[in-house]
Amino acid sequence: NRFQVMQPSPINKPKPGITIVSACMNRNENLHKSLTSWLLLDVQEIIIVDWSSETPVSETLKGINDPRIKVIRIDGEKYWVLTYAFNIGLQSATFEKIYKLDADIQVSTDFLTVNSFKEGEYIRGFWRDALDVDQADQVYLNGSFGAFKKDLKRIGFYNEYIRTYGYDDSDLYLRLNHEKLSAKYLALGSVIHFEQTQEQRTHHQDTSRTRLFDWHYATDFYIVFNRYLSVLLPKWCAQPLQSYEELSHDAEILKLKRTSSDLPIAQHFIDTSNRYADIALGIFSSTSDNVV
């Protein structure tokens, strides 16, 4: 049986309420700490996608008994791909409003109140807000957002051509903007990011670079690389998403295995994005010390 998370029938259209969607690969400890703050919120569902963690997330969360938690375990994946993992969670949400939170994001008890959004809007983190208040370690809140599921579905959810670190969220925001949605920004202080090293950010990813000319980390390079790649490739909207087959399903966990292959990207698009990213970061390094 194929797990049908895409194209829900009219009978199963999203219900009034809120779903939190998260995903992780071997970030179980951070997820456990973050989850304790999510459980204090008045949400109806918390979907956690376990992307082949060495210790299953379900084992880590054994001591937490809350019927709102749903774990979807993907077996057999060697590399972490954020767009794939979160697209499963976003499609599986059964409530109309979704807040996407990474496994290393803790929230305040008034998170929903200060970060509400209505029809025609979405809400997102913005890395520059953190820099403006001298909190450089909080720029990674950029990837937290809230939106209506119908709006996310209309843009095709995350761009699955982006399979390495960075720019996945910015690409999604741009496509929401193109749908004439108004962007709001998450309230500073209502979300807290657990700090990680640069190496931890690309650990488990299929990345070939670690540093660029000793000026930049791999994270800097792949953010720019993916930005150019998303511009060069056709606009992401209606392309088919990854497919999965069901391995097992019980009251606590749904286990899936990916059955489709990565969408092909012509080598000249990859080569061009590599070249543009090298040039852009080289020029940037000579003129500024700021974060890209």
Short mmCIF file of C-alpha atoms in Angstrom, two decimals:
data_model
loop_
_atom_site.label_atom_id
_atom_site.label_comp_id
_atom_site.label_asym_id
_atom_site.label_seq_id
_atom_site.Cartn_x
_atom_site.Cartn_y
_atom_site.Cartn_z
CA ASN A 1 0.00 0.00 0.00
CA ARG A 2 1.23 3.47 -0.84
CA PHE A 3 0.84 6.04 1.92
CA GLN A 4 -1.51 8.60 0.38
CA VAL A 5 -0.57 11.89 2.03
CA MET A 6 -1.04 13.94 -1.14
CA GLN A 7 -4.37 15.04 -2.62
CA PRO A 8 -6.71 14.43 0.34
CA SER A 9 -10.33 13.84 -0.64
CA PRO A 10 -12.92 16.58 0.04
CA ILE A 11 -14.19 14.47 2.93
CA ASN A 12 -10.75 14.56 4.51
CA LYS A 13 -10.03 18.23 3.92
CA PRO A 14 -8.11 19.93 6.75
CA LYS A 15 -10.17 20.50 9.90
CA PRO A 16 -10.26 23.72 11.93
CA GLY A 17 -7.29 23.64 14.26
CA ILE A 18 -3.51 23.67 14.40
CA THR A 19 -0.83 21.12 13.55
CA ILE A 20 2.84 21.47 14.50
CA VAL A 21 5.13 19.73 12.00
CA SER A 22 8.73 18.83 12.77
CA ALA A 23 11.35 16.41 11.45
CA CYS A 24 14.77 15.22 12.49
CA MET A 25 17.61 12.84 11.83
CA ASN A 26 19.67 12.03 14.93
CA ARG A 27 18.63 15.23 16.73
CA ASN A 28 16.60 13.27 19.24
CA GLU A 29 17.87 15.02 22.36
CA ASN A 30 17.07 18.47 20.99
CA LEU A 31 13.69 17.26 19.79
CA HIS A 32 12.83 15.93 23.24
CA LYS A 33 13.65 19.30 24.84
CA SER A 34 11.75 21.25 22.20
CA LEU A 35 8.71 18.98 22.38
CA THR A 36 8.16 19.75 26.06
CA SER A 37 7.47 23.37 25.10
CA TRP A 38 5.23 22.47 22.14
CA LEU A 39 3.05 20.28 24.35
CA LEU A 40 2.13 23.34 26.44
CA LEU A 41 0.42 24.90 23.42
CA ASP A 42 -3.25 24.59 22.50
CA VAL A 43 -2.63 22.63 19.30
CA GLN A 44 -4.55 19.62 18.08
CA GLU A 45 -1.73 17.63 16.45
CA ILE A 46 2.05 17.31 16.52
CA ILE A 47 3.56 15.40 13.58
CA ILE A 48 7.21 14.34 13.87
CA VAL A 49 8.97 12.84 10.86
CA ASP A 50 11.83 10.58 11.91
CA TRP A 51 14.18 10.52 8.92
CA SER A 52 16.06 7.26 9.60
CA SER A 53 17.51 8.29 12.96
CA GLU A 54 19.93 5.71 14.36
CA THR A 55 17.90 5.65 17.57
CA PRO A 56 14.25 5.80 16.51
CA VAL A 57 12.46 8.92 17.69
CA SER A 58 9.68 6.71 19.04
CA GLU A 59 12.21 5.22 21.48
CA THR A 60 13.34 8.67 22.63
CA LEU A 61 9.75 9.78 23.25
CA LYS A 62 8.60 6.60 25.02
CA GLY A 63 8.06 8.40 28.32
CA ILE A 64 5.77 11.03 26.78
CA ASN A 65 2.13 9.98 26.50
CA ASP A 66 0.14 12.53 24.55
CA PRO A 67 -2.40 11.49 21.91
CA ARG A 68 -1.60 14.57 19.82
CA ILE A 69 1.85 13.21 18.92
CA LYS A 70 2.12 11.27 15.64
CA VAL A 71 5.47 9.83 14.56
CA ILE A 72 6.16 8.97 10.92
CA ARG A 73 9.33 6.91 10.58
CA ILE A 74 11.17 6.79 7.22
CA ASP A 75 13.50 3.79 6.98
CA GLY A 76 16.55 3.30 4.80
CA GLU A 77 17.74 6.89 4.22
CA LYS A 78 21.48 7.58 4.30
CA TYR A 79 21.34 11.38 4.01
CA TRP A 80 19.20 14.04 5.65
CA VAL A 81 17.05 15.89 3.10
CA LEU A 82 14.97 18.58 4.80
CA THR A 83 12.62 19.15 1.88
CA TYR A 84 11.70 15.47 1.63
CA ALA A 85 11.24 15.00 5.38
CA PHE A 86 9.13 18.09 5.97
CA ASN A 87 7.00 17.55 2.88
CA ILE A 88 5.81 14.26 4.38
CA GLY A 89 4.83 16.05 7.59
CA LEU A 90 3.19 19.01 5.85
CA GLN A 91 1.12 16.75 3.60
CA SER A 92 0.08 14.56 6.52
CA ALA A 93 -1.23 17.43 8.66
CA THR A 94 -4.96 17.03 9.25
CA PHE A 95 -5.64 20.57 10.51
CA GLU A 96 -5.91 23.74 8.45
CA LYS A 97 -3.18 25.78 10.16
CA ILE A 98 0.41 24.50 10.29
CA TYR A 99 3.40 25.72 12.26
CA LYS A 100 6.67 24.25 10.99
CA LEU A 101 9.32 24.03 13.71
CA ASP A 102 12.75 22.42 13.49
CA ALA A 103 13.74 19.90 16.14
CA ASP A 104 16.00 22.48 17.81
CA ILE A 105 13.33 25.17 18.26
CA GLN A 106 11.75 25.83 21.65
CA VAL A 107 8.73 28.15 21.96
CA SER A 108 7.22 30.38 24.63
CA THR A 109 3.86 29.62 26.25
CA ASP A 110 2.29 32.59 24.39
CA PHE A 111 3.74 31.50 21.03
CA LEU A 112 0.36 31.04 19.35
CA THR A 113 -1.02 34.31 20.68
CA VAL A 114 1.85 36.51 19.53
CA ASN A 115 2.34 34.65 16.24
CA SER A 116 -1.21 34.36 14.95
CA PHE A 117 -2.03 34.75 11.25
CA LYS A 118 -5.24 34.93 9.25
CA GLU A 119 -6.45 34.24 5.72
CA GLY A 120 -4.17 35.86 3.16
CA GLU A 121 -1.19 35.81 5.54
CA TYR A 122 1.65 33.58 6.66
CA ILE A 123 4.18 34.13 9.42
CA ARG A 124 7.89 33.41 9.30
CA GLY A 125 11.18 33.90 11.09
CA PHE A 126 13.66 36.42 9.68
CA TRP A 127 17.38 36.09 10.28
CA ARG A 128 17.99 39.85 10.09
CA ASP A 129 15.73 40.48 13.09
CA ALA A 130 18.13 38.46 15.24
CA LEU A 131 21.15 40.40 13.99
CA ASP A 132 19.39 43.69 14.69
CA VAL A 133 19.24 42.79 18.39
CA ASP A 134 22.76 41.30 18.45
CA GLN A 135 21.61 37.67 18.64
CA ALA A 136 23.60 36.09 15.81
CA ASP A 137 23.01 32.60 17.23
CA GLN A 138 19.28 33.04 16.58
CA VAL A 139 19.48 33.67 12.80
CA TYR A 140 18.44 30.05 12.32
CA LEU A 141 14.91 30.97 13.39
CA ASN A 142 14.55 31.95 9.72
CA GLY A 143 13.22 28.43 9.05
CA SER A 144 10.27 28.57 11.45
CA PHE A 145 6.94 29.51 9.90
CA GLY A 146 3.18 29.23 10.08
CA ALA A 147 0.80 28.97 7.12
CA PHE A 148 -2.50 27.52 6.00
CA LYS A 149 -2.13 24.02 4.58
CA LYS A 150 -4.15 24.98 1.49
CA ASP A 151 -1.61 27.71 0.68
CA LEU A 152 1.33 25.35 1.13
CA LYS A 153 -0.38 22.76 -1.05
CA ARG A 154 -1.02 25.36 -3.76
CA ILE A 155 2.72 26.09 -4.09
CA GLY A 156 3.73 22.42 -3.98
CA PHE A 157 5.11 22.52 -0.44
CA TYR A 158 8.96 22.52 -0.24
CA ASN A 159 11.05 22.57 -3.42
CA GLU A 160 12.44 19.03 -3.67
CA TYR A 161 15.15 20.10 -6.10
CA ILE A 162 16.83 21.59 -3.01
CA ARG A 163 18.47 18.63 -1.30
CA THR A 164 21.39 20.16 0.61
CA TYR A 165 21.63 22.71 3.40
CA GLY A 166 20.04 26.10 3.06
CA TYR A 167 17.65 28.35 1.12
CA ASP A 168 14.81 25.80 1.26
CA ASP A 169 12.74 28.05 3.54
CA SER A 170 13.53 31.26 1.63
CA ASP A 171 12.45 29.57 -1.60
CA LEU A 172 9.15 28.55 0.01
CA TYR A 173 8.55 32.09 1.30
CA LEU A 174 9.15 33.59 -2.14
CA ARG A 175 6.57 31.28 -3.67
CA LEU A 176 4.06 32.18 -0.93
CA ASN A 177 4.74 35.84 -1.71
CA HIS A 178 4.04 35.17 -5.40
CA GLU A 179 0.61 33.91 -4.32
CA LYS A 180 -0.05 37.43 -2.97
CA LEU A 181 0.14 36.35 0.66
CA SER A 182 1.30 38.93 3.19
CA ALA A 183 4.32 37.97 5.29
CA LYS A 184 4.38 38.60 9.02
CA TYR A 185 7.43 38.02 11.22
CA LEU A 186 7.63 35.82 14.29
CA ALA A 187 7.82 37.73 17.55
CA LEU A 188 11.36 37.86 18.89
CA GLY A 189 11.62 35.98 22.15
CA SER A 190 8.74 33.63 21.37
CA VAL A 191 11.11 31.16 19.70
CA ILE A 192 14.54 30.03 20.88
CA HIS A 193 17.08 28.13 18.82
CA PHE A 194 19.44 25.59 20.40
CA GLU A 195 22.90 26.37 19.06
CA GLN A 196 24.77 23.83 16.94
CA THR A 197 28.21 23.82 15.35
CA GLN A 198 28.59 24.41 11.61
CA GLU A 199 29.75 20.80 11.23
CA GLN A 200 26.56 19.54 12.90
CA ARG A 201 24.45 21.45 10.37
CA THR A 202 25.79 19.50 7.39
CA HIS A 203 26.40 16.20 9.21
CA HIS A 204 24.29 13.44 7.59
CA GLN A 205 23.98 15.52 4.39
CA ASP A 206 25.29 14.63 0.94
CA THR A 207 27.70 17.57 0.78
CA SER A 208 31.10 17.63 -0.87
CA ARG A 209 32.37 20.92 0.57
CA THR A 210 33.43 21.74 4.08
CA ARG A 211 35.12 25.11 3.62
CA LEU A 212 35.42 27.54 0.70
CA PHE A 213 38.88 29.10 0.34
CA ASP A 214 39.09 29.02 4.18
CA TRP A 215 36.64 31.95 4.15
CA HIS A 216 33.28 30.23 4.40
CA TYR A 217 31.74 27.15 5.91
CA ALA A 218 29.86 24.68 3.75
CA THR A 219 26.61 26.14 5.06
CA ASP A 220 27.43 29.52 3.48
CA PHE A 221 28.24 27.91 0.15
CA TYR A 222 25.17 25.70 -0.09
CA ILE A 223 22.78 28.52 0.83
CA VAL A 224 24.03 30.51 -2.15
CA PHE A 225 24.29 27.42 -4.39
CA ASN A 226 20.66 26.51 -3.72
CA ARG A 227 19.52 30.07 -4.30
CA TYR A 228 21.02 30.05 -7.80
CA LEU A 229 19.77 26.53 -8.46
CA SER A 230 16.19 27.52 -7.58
CA VAL A 231 16.41 30.47 -9.98
CA LEU A 232 17.88 28.46 -12.88
CA LEU A 233 15.43 25.56 -12.63
CA PRO A 234 11.74 25.85 -13.56
CA LYS A 235 9.59 27.33 -10.80
CA TRP A 236 8.64 24.65 -8.29
CA CYS A 237 4.91 24.19 -8.10
CA ALA A 238 3.25 21.09 -9.49
CA GLN A 239 6.14 18.65 -9.84
CA PRO A 240 5.51 15.19 -8.36
CA LEU A 241 6.73 14.77 -4.79
CA GLN A 242 8.62 11.75 -3.51
CA SER A 243 6.59 8.55 -3.10
CA TYR A 244 6.58 6.16 -0.14
CA GLU A 245 5.25 2.71 0.63
CA GLU A 246 3.86 1.72 3.99
CA LEU A 247 5.90 -0.83 5.94
CA SER A 248 3.76 -0.91 9.07
CA HIS A 249 1.18 1.19 10.85
CA ASP A 250 -0.08 1.06 14.40
CA ALA A 251 -1.56 3.49 16.91
CA GLU A 252 1.82 5.00 17.76
CA ILE A 253 3.92 5.08 14.59
CA LEU A 254 3.63 4.88 10.83
CA LYS A 255 6.69 3.37 9.11
CA LEU A 256 7.42 4.21 5.47
CA LYS A 257 10.14 3.59 2.91
CA ARG A 258 10.86 5.87 -0.05
CA THR A 259 10.14 4.23 -3.40
CA SER A 260 10.96 7.07 -5.80
CA SER A 261 14.29 8.49 -6.94
CA ASP A 262 15.61 12.04 -6.70
CA LEU A 263 14.25 14.25 -9.45
CA PRO A 264 17.01 14.62 -12.06
CA ILE A 265 18.86 17.93 -12.34
CA ALA A 266 20.86 18.55 -15.51
CA GLN A 267 24.59 18.76 -14.78
CA HIS A 268 24.92 22.17 -16.43
CA PHE A 269 22.50 23.64 -13.85
CA ILE A 270 24.65 22.21 -11.05
CA ASP A 271 27.90 23.42 -12.63
CA THR A 272 26.49 26.91 -13.21
CA SER A 273 25.17 27.16 -9.64
CA ASN A 274 28.56 26.02 -8.31
CA ARG A 275 30.35 28.64 -10.37
CA TYR A 276 27.99 31.47 -9.43
CA ALA A 277 28.18 30.58 -5.74
CA ASP A 278 31.99 30.54 -5.82
CA ILE A 279 32.03 33.96 -7.48
CA ALA A 280 29.38 35.48 -5.24
CA LEU A 281 31.04 34.34 -2.02
CA GLY A 282 34.47 35.37 -3.25
CA ILE A 283 33.28 38.88 -4.01
CA PHE A 284 31.27 39.04 -0.80
CA SER A 285 34.24 38.01 1.33
CA SER A 286 36.34 40.82 -0.04
CA THR A 287 33.76 43.45 0.84
CA SER A 288 31.98 42.37 4.01
CA ASP A 289 32.25 40.30 7.18
CA ASN A 290 28.50 39.80 7.57
CA VAL A 291 26.67 36.51 7.37
CA VAL A 292 25.42 35.67 3.88
#
